[in-house]
PDB file of C-alpha atoms and ligand atoms in Angstrom:
ATOM      1  CA  MET W1376     -66.123  37.087 -44.589  1.00  0.00           C
ATOM      2  CA  ILE W1377     -62.613  38.089 -45.136  1.00  0.00           C
ATOM      3  CA  LEU W1378     -60.371  38.370 -42.027  1.00  0.00           C
ATOM      4  CA  GLN W1379     -57.489  40.561 -42.682  1.00  0.00           C
ATOM      5  CA  LEU W1380     -54.461  39.954 -40.296  1.00  0.00           C
ATOM      6  CA  GLN W1381     -51.234  41.645 -39.976  1.00  0.00           C
ATOM      7  CA  ARG W1382     -48.033  39.526 -40.046  1.00  0.00           C
ATOM      8  CA  ARG W1383     -46.723  40.912 -36.881  1.00  0.00           C
ATOM      9  CA  HIS W1384     -50.018  39.917 -35.201  1.00  0.00           C
ATOM     10  CA  VAL W1385     -49.856  36.263 -36.568  1.00  0.00           C
ATOM     11  CA  GLU W1386     -46.156  35.985 -35.338  1.00  0.00           C
ATOM     12  CA  LEU W1387     -47.352  37.224 -31.850  1.00  0.00           C
ATOM     13  CA  LEU W1388     -50.240  34.564 -31.854  1.00  0.00           C
ATOM     14  CA  LYS W1389     -47.759  31.861 -33.098  1.00  0.00           C
ATOM     15  CA  GLN W1390     -45.262  32.654 -30.199  1.00  0.00           C
ATOM     16  CA  GLU W1391     -48.068  32.743 -27.628  1.00  0.00           C
ATOM     17  CA  THR W1392     -49.425  29.302 -28.859  1.00  0.00           C
ATOM     18  CA  GLU W1393     -45.829  27.837 -28.674  1.00  0.00           C
ATOM     19  CA  ARG W1394     -45.261  29.364 -25.250  1.00  0.00           C
ATOM     20  CA  MET W1395     -48.607  27.956 -23.944  1.00  0.00           C
ATOM     21  CA  HIS W1396     -48.695  24.527 -25.621  1.00  0.00           C
ATOM     22  CA  PRO W1397     -50.350  22.155 -24.788  1.00  0.00           C
ATOM     23  CA  VAL W1398     -52.607  24.632 -22.999  1.00  0.00           C
ATOM     24  CA  GLU W1399     -54.804  26.696 -25.240  1.00  0.00           C
ATOM     25  CA  ALA W1400     -53.631  30.094 -25.753  1.00  0.00           C
ATOM     26  CA  CYS W1401     -56.136  32.877 -26.296  1.00  0.00           C
ATOM     27  CA  ALA W1402     -56.506  36.484 -27.246  1.00  0.00           C
ATOM     28  CA  MET W1403     -58.949  39.097 -28.275  1.00  0.00           C
ATOM     29  CA  LEU W1404     -59.019  40.627 -31.753  1.00  0.00           C
ATOM     30  CA  PHE W1405     -59.880  44.476 -32.454  1.00  0.00           C
ATOM     31  CA  GLY W1406     -59.937  46.444 -35.369  1.00  0.00           C
ATOM     32  CA  LYS W1407     -62.251  47.824 -38.256  1.00  0.00           C
ATOM     33  CA  LEU W1408     -65.327  46.053 -39.434  1.00  0.00           C
ATOM     34  CA  SER W1409     -67.412  46.182 -42.443  1.00  0.00           C
ATOM     35  CA  LYS W1410     -70.045  44.161 -43.945  1.00  0.00           C
ATOM     36  CA  ASN W1411     -67.816  41.494 -45.614  1.00  0.00           C
ATOM     37  CA  GLU W1412     -64.371  42.387 -44.117  1.00  0.00           C
ATOM     38  CA  ALA W1413     -62.818  42.522 -40.782  1.00  0.00           C
ATOM     39  CA  SER W1414     -59.396  43.983 -40.415  1.00  0.00           C
ATOM     40  CA  VAL W1415     -57.313  43.279 -37.329  1.00  0.00           C
ATOM     41  CA  GLU W1416     -55.413  46.174 -36.017  1.00  0.00           C
ATOM     42  CA  LYS W1417     -54.938  45.165 -32.376  1.00  0.00           C
ATOM     43  CA  VAL W1418     -54.454  41.812 -30.714  1.00  0.00           C
ATOM     44  CA  GLU W1419     -54.661  41.556 -26.888  1.00  0.00           C
ATOM     45  CA  VAL W1420     -53.340  38.295 -25.596  1.00  0.00           C
ATOM     46  CA  ALA W1421     -55.391  37.102 -22.691  1.00  0.00           C
ATOM     47  CA  GLU W1422     -54.644  34.239 -19.934  1.00  0.00           C
ATOM     48  CA  ASN W1423     -56.509  30.994 -20.263  1.00  0.00           C
ATOM     49  CA  ARG W1424     -57.715  30.843 -16.632  1.00  0.00           C
ATOM     50  CA  LEU W1425     -58.673  27.143 -17.190  1.00  0.00           C
ATOM     51  CA  ARG W1426     -55.156  26.099 -18.060  1.00  0.00           C
ATOM     52  CA  SER W1427     -56.725  23.402 -20.181  1.00  0.00           C
ATOM     53  CA  SER W1428     -55.814  21.785 -23.476  1.00  0.00           C
ATOM     54  CA  THR W1429     -59.280  21.375 -24.519  1.00  0.00           C
ATOM     55  CA  ARG W1430     -61.016  24.586 -23.325  1.00  0.00           C
ATOM     56  CA  PHE W1431     -60.383  28.157 -22.559  1.00  0.00           C
ATOM     57  CA  GLU W1432     -61.838  30.899 -20.450  1.00  0.00           C
ATOM     58  CA  VAL W1433     -60.805  34.456 -20.030  1.00  0.00           C
ATOM     59  CA  ASP W1434     -61.769  36.481 -17.056  1.00  0.00           C
ATOM     60  CA  PRO W1435     -65.015  38.443 -18.022  1.00  0.00           C
ATOM     61  CA  ALA W1436     -63.687  41.563 -16.304  1.00  0.00           C
ATOM     62  CA  LYS W1437     -60.556  41.451 -18.388  1.00  0.00           C
ATOM     63  CA  VAL W1438     -62.523  40.876 -21.591  1.00  0.00           C
ATOM     64  CA  ALA W1439     -64.797  43.919 -20.606  1.00  0.00           C
ATOM     65  CA  ALA W1440     -61.607  46.136 -19.794  1.00  0.00           C
ATOM     66  CA  ALA W1441     -59.985  45.159 -22.978  1.00  0.00           C
ATOM     67  CA  ILE W1442     -63.110  46.070 -25.181  1.00  0.00           C
ATOM     68  CA  THR W1443     -63.490  49.326 -23.303  1.00  0.00           C
ATOM     69  CA  GLU W1444     -60.002  50.211 -24.028  1.00  0.00           C
ATOM     70  CA  ALA W1445     -60.143  49.222 -27.701  1.00  0.00           C
ATOM     71  CA  GLU W1446     -63.224  51.188 -28.280  1.00  0.00           C
ATOM     72  CA  LYS W1447     -61.461  54.251 -26.771  1.00  0.00           C
ATOM     73  CA  GLU W1448     -58.870  53.722 -29.431  1.00  0.00           C
ATOM     74  CA  GLY W1449     -61.473  53.601 -32.172  1.00  0.00           C
ATOM     75  CA  TYR W1450     -61.497  49.848 -32.638  1.00  0.00           C
ATOM     76  CA  GLU W1451     -64.354  47.455 -32.785  1.00  0.00           C
ATOM     77  CA  PHE W1452     -64.418  44.075 -31.204  1.00  0.00           C
ATOM     78  CA  ILE W1453     -63.799  41.421 -34.063  1.00  0.00           C
ATOM     79  CA  GLY W1454     -63.554  38.116 -32.282  1.00  0.00           C
ATOM     80  CA  LEU W1455     -61.522  35.713 -30.241  1.00  0.00           C
ATOM     81  CA  PHE W1456     -58.388  33.668 -30.942  1.00  0.00           C
ATOM     82  CA  HIS W1457     -57.311  30.375 -29.343  1.00  0.00           C
ATOM     83  CA  SER W1458     -55.160  27.608 -30.221  1.00  0.00           C
ATOM     84  CA  HIS W1459     -55.903  24.034 -30.292  1.00  0.00           C
ATOM     85  CA  PRO W1460     -53.262  21.146 -29.664  1.00  0.00           C
ATOM     86  CA  ALA W1461     -55.479  19.533 -32.278  1.00  0.00           C
ATOM     87  CA  PRO W1462     -56.855  20.434 -35.842  1.00  0.00           C
ATOM     88  CA  ALA W1463     -57.896  24.135 -36.209  1.00  0.00           C
ATOM     89  CA  ALA W1464     -61.679  23.466 -36.264  1.00  0.00           C
ATOM     90  CA  PRO W1465     -64.386  24.456 -33.742  1.00  0.00           C
ATOM     91  CA  SER W1466     -64.962  21.849 -30.983  1.00  0.00           C
ATOM     92  CA  SER W1467     -68.385  21.130 -29.762  1.00  0.00           C
ATOM     93  CA  VAL W1468     -67.498  23.505 -26.677  1.00  0.00           C
ATOM     94  CA  ASP W1469     -66.476  26.194 -29.170  1.00  0.00           C
ATOM     95  CA  LEU W1470     -69.823  25.834 -30.884  1.00  0.00           C
ATOM     96  CA  LYS W1471     -71.674  26.290 -27.615  1.00  0.00           C
ATOM     97  CA  TYR W1472     -69.668  29.503 -27.011  1.00  0.00           C
ATOM     98  CA  MET W1473     -70.013  30.649 -30.580  1.00  0.00           C
ATOM     99  CA  ARG W1474     -73.690  30.734 -30.085  1.00  0.00           C
ATOM    100  CA  LEU W1475     -73.190  33.240 -27.182  1.00  0.00           C
ATOM    101  CA  TRP W1476     -70.778  35.474 -28.973  1.00  0.00           C
ATOM    102  CA  GLY W1477     -73.215  36.212 -31.899  1.00  0.00           C
ATOM    103  CA  ASP W1478     -71.338  37.109 -35.196  1.00  0.00           C
ATOM    104  CA  ALA W1479     -67.751  37.189 -33.508  1.00  0.00           C
ATOM    105  CA  LEU W1480     -65.044  35.689 -35.629  1.00  0.00           C
ATOM    106  CA  TRP W1481     -63.220  32.641 -34.219  1.00  0.00           C
ATOM    107  CA  LEU W1482     -59.610  32.475 -35.226  1.00  0.00           C
ATOM    108  CA  ILE W1483     -57.995  29.188 -34.383  1.00  0.00           C
ATOM    109  CA  LEU W1484     -54.414  28.027 -34.714  1.00  0.00           C
ATOM    110  CA  SER W1485     -53.415  24.370 -34.354  1.00  0.00           C
ATOM    111  CA  SER W1486     -50.272  24.041 -32.332  1.00  0.00           C
ATOM    112  CA  THR W1487     -49.945  20.669 -33.760  1.00  0.00           C
ATOM    113  CA  ASP W1488     -49.924  21.276 -37.534  1.00  0.00           C
ATOM    114  CA  GLY W1489     -49.524  25.166 -37.686  1.00  0.00           C
ATOM    115  CA  LYS W1490     -52.782  25.690 -39.561  1.00  0.00           C
ATOM    116  CA  LEU W1491     -54.626  28.965 -38.922  1.00  0.00           C
ATOM    117  CA  ALA W1492     -58.435  29.005 -39.686  1.00  0.00           C
ATOM    118  CA  ALA W1493     -61.247  31.423 -38.854  1.00  0.00           C
ATOM    119  CA  TYR W1494     -64.877  30.738 -38.375  1.00  0.00           C
ATOM    120  CA  GLN W1495     -68.170  32.539 -37.943  1.00  0.00           C
ATOM    121  CA  LEU W1496     -71.652  31.284 -36.951  1.00  0.00           C
ATOM    122  CA  ILE W1497     -74.127  32.636 -39.531  1.00  0.00           C
ATOM    123  CA  ASP W1498     -77.693  31.339 -39.114  1.00  0.00           C
ATOM    124  CA  ASP W1499     -76.488  28.727 -36.679  1.00  0.00           C
ATOM    125  CA  LYS W1500     -74.131  27.248 -39.259  1.00  0.00           C
ATOM    126  CA  ILE W1501     -70.379  27.340 -39.049  1.00  0.00           C
ATOM    127  CA  LYS W1502     -68.947  29.152 -41.976  1.00  0.00           C
ATOM    128  CA  GLU W1503     -65.049  29.438 -42.717  1.00  0.00           C
ATOM    129  CA  ALA W1504     -63.723  32.867 -43.154  1.00  0.00           C
ATOM    130  CA  THR W1505     -61.114  33.737 -45.736  1.00  0.00           C
ATOM    131  CA  ILE W1506     -57.798  34.792 -44.102  1.00  0.00           C
ATOM    132  CA  ARG W1507     -55.558  37.274 -45.596  1.00  0.00           C
ATOM    133  CA  ILE W1508     -52.163  38.171 -44.167  1.00  0.00           C
ATOM    134  CA  GLU W1509     -50.423  41.201 -45.190  1.00  0.00           C
TER     135      GLU W1509
HETATM  136 ZN1   ZN P2851     -61.461  25.511 -29.353  1.00  0.00          ZN
END
């Protein structure tokens, strides 16, 4: 899977990550989806209501509202972004939630080393996606 990101969105996610550090920042990603490529067109920053440095949770009503609004604009839900004050790899908690979110892409930015990585659960295995920034 290729995850296509716009530079302005990457900057926005970096700023949000720095602002929230060491609490995990989070956002929802929307855009165009095809079989092998997801192209992010809209980033909706969300509040981590756990205010935690190891977990995140977004108000489900806000997730539902953001998805409805994005669909009205012609975008599909692509996945979730969150930051880690640790390496940009899914935690055991993330894996649990990845199972609930089906084929959503999980974009993670490390607020310690600045590494950005994306993952998807395919056949219950974590696969790293290729990130392209334009
Ligand atoms: Zn995580």
